[in-house]
Amino acid sequence: MRRYLFSFMTNLKLRWKMLVLVMPLVIIPIFVVGGVIGYISTKQAYRGITQTSRDDLEHMASFTIDLLNSHYQQFQVYKQDKMRTVHLELATLTNLSYNLVEAQDRQYRAGKVDLPTAKEEARKALKRVSVGMTGYIYAMTTKGLLEVHVAREGENVYDEKDENGRPFIRIMCENALKAKPGEVLYIVYPWRNEVLGDKYPRKKVVAYRYFPQWDWIIASGGYLEETYEDVAFERRSFAELKEKIRSKKVGETGYIFCMDDTGTFTVHPSGEGQNFLNAVDSSGNKFIKEMVEKKRGWIRYPWRNKGDASPRMKLVRYDYFKPWGWIVAVGSYEDEFYREANKIRGRIVTTMTLLTILTGLVATGLVFLAAKVFTDPINYMIDVIRKVKKGRLDEQMEVDTGDELGELAGAFNRMTTIIRQNKEMEASLAQQGKMASLGVLSSGVAHEINNPLGVILGYASYLESKITEGDPTYKYIHEIKRESKRCKKIVQDLLSYARTPKPALESTDINDLLGQIVGFAANHTDMHHVTVVREFAPDLPPVMADGDQIRQAAINLILNAGSAMTAGGVLTVRTFLDQEQYVNIVFSDTGCGIPREDQERIFEPFFTTKTKGTGLGLAITRQIVEMHHGCIAIDSEVGRGTDVTVRLPLEPEEL
C-alpha cells in the first residue's frame, strides 16, 4: 500500500485519508462555480433583452386592442344612428300597411265588399310592398297562422325559432296582444335564409302592429345590412382596419392575427376565414383551442413553417376583445426576438461545457487514485478471505499500515489463528470421542451379539434345510434367518463407521470407477426395476482418491436411490468439472423425494426414513467424502426426486 500513498499518509486514520483525497473534489467545483457565477453576473443584459421582448409583444397586443376598440366605438355611433333610421322607416311601412288593411276593413263594414274580398284585396296590396333587397311585409294571426306572406302563406309558424333557438313568433304574438292601440313594436333576431343562399345568420329587424278587428299582426321586416344606405362604407372601413393590423410586423417574420370564439381566423396573413380550432403544434398540443378557452395570457409552442428544417419555439401574447368576441394574438419566433440573448446563452453553455469537462477530468483522476488506494488492499484481503474459506486457515494478511484497514487485517489474522486452533482441537476431540464411543460400542456389540447371532443363523440355516417351503414353520425360520443377517449388517456398519481408515490417495479415473460401480449395482435386487443412465463428462481429469472408499460411498448412494424408487424410475449418474476445479458426481433419481424437515438430519448417524435401515449409510458416505476434502449436498423435493452431488478436489490438501 505504501507505493500508493505519500509517506505522511501511511499512519493516518481512514477518515483523514478520505479527507485528504475528497477535499480537492469539493474545493475545485466551488472555485469553478464561483467563476461561472461571476461570469454570468456580467451578462445580465440577457434578462433585459428577454423582458424587453415580452414587453414589445404586450404593447403590440394592447395597441391592436385599442385599434379595434376605436373602430368599434366609432361605428357604434354610426350604427345607432342607422338603427334609429331603420326603425323609423320600418315603422312608417308598418303604419302604411296598417292603414291599407284598415281601409279595406272600412269598405267591408260599409257593406261595399264582403270580408273575404276585403282580406284578399289587403293581401294583394301588402305583397306589392318591398323592404330593402329581400325584405317584405307579412301578416299573421295571434295564433301564428300566416295570412299574408310571399312564400309561406297559410302555414302556422307559432313555434318557429331563430338561429339562437328563441321562439320569436310566439314572442311577437304575445307582445302584440299586450300592445297599446296604435303602438308599433320591434324585434331583432338572427336568421339564415337558405333560399337566398345564406351561409351564416344575419340580423333581421321587424316592426309590427296589431290589427284586432281581423286578429292580424302586420309586420315589416328586412335584414339589417340591407337597410343601411352605405354598407360599402362600413366594409371599406373594416377592410382598412384589418389591413392596418396585417401590416404590423413583429420581429422578422412575426405578425398579428385575430380569431373568434370558434377558432375561425378573422385577421390573418394567409388563413383568414379558415377554422383552426383543432390545429396542433409540433408537439401535438391544440394551441389554438387553449387560446380560445383561456381568452388571454401567454403561450409558447413549437411550430415548423414550410422551409424550416426543424420546429422553432414561438412566443405569443394574446388578449380578448369582448365586443366582437375576438382573440387578438401577437406572436414571434423566440430565435428572432432573443437572438442576442441566445448568443449570450451559447457562450455560457460553451464555457460551462469546457469547465465541466475539465472538472470531470480532474475529479476522475482523483477518484481513480482514491479507488486504487482503498480497493487494492481490500482486494488483497478478499483474496486471503477466499483462501481461508477454502480451508487454508494458515493464510495471513500483511499488516503494513496503522489505519483501520491495518487494524482489520490484524484482527482477521488473530481470528483465523484462533479458528484454526479451535478447529484442530474440535476435530481432534470429536474424532477421539467418536472413536472412543463407537469403539466401545462396536467392541461390545461384536463380542456380545456376533457370537449369539452366528449360533442363531447356524441353527436357522440347519432347520431351513430340513423342511420344505410348504411347511407352516418355514416362513418363520426364514424370517429368523433374514433378521439375524440384518443384525450382523448393523454391527458391520457400526464397525465401519468407527474404524474408517485414512484414505490411501492414488490417481483415480472417476468415470471408469463409476462405470464398474453402476454395472455392479444394476444387478442388485433393489435395482432390477430402475433404469440407470450414464452421463459422464469426456476428458475428465483423474482425481487423487481412495478408489475403495469412493466405491463404497457410490454404492451407498446408488442403493439409496434404488430404494426410493420402489415403483420403478430412472437413476442418472453424471460427472463434470466445475470452474473451481472440483470433480462433481451427481446422482439424480426420480423417486419419492425427501421431506424438507428431514434433509437437515439425513447425514446424522442412525437417522433413517426406511423401516429396515440402519441410518449409517449416508453418515459413512459423508465421512468418506469429507476425508477426501470434498463435500456432499442434497437437493430434494417430495414427488419430484432427489439430486445428491459429491464434489471432490482434483488434488486435496494434505490429509
Short mmCIF file of C-alpha atoms in Angstrom, two decimals, residues 393 414-430:
data_model
loop_
_atom_site.label_atom_id
_atom_site.label_comp_id
_atom_site.label_asym_id
_atom_site.label_seq_id
_atom_site.Cartn_x
_atom_site.Cartn_y
_atom_site.Cartn_z
CA LEU A 393 -6.53 -21.37 7.74
CA ARG A 414 -5.85 -13.32 15.04
CA MET A 415 -9.30 -14.66 14.24
CA THR A 416 -8.03 -17.20 11.68
CA THR A 417 -5.36 -18.33 14.10
CA ILE A 418 -7.96 -18.91 16.82
CA ILE A 419 -10.33 -20.63 14.36
CA ARG A 420 -7.54 -22.92 13.13
CA GLN A 421 -6.63 -23.84 16.67
CA ASN A 422 -10.28 -24.38 17.61
CA LYS A 423 -10.93 -26.49 14.51
CA GLU A 424 -7.93 -28.64 15.16
CA MET A 425 -8.96 -29.05 18.76
CA GLU A 426 -12.59 -29.66 17.82
CA ALA A 427 -11.71 -32.20 15.15
CA SER A 428 -9.35 -33.96 17.48
CA LEU A 429 -11.84 -34.07 20.34
CA ALA A 430 -14.71 -35.07 18.08
#
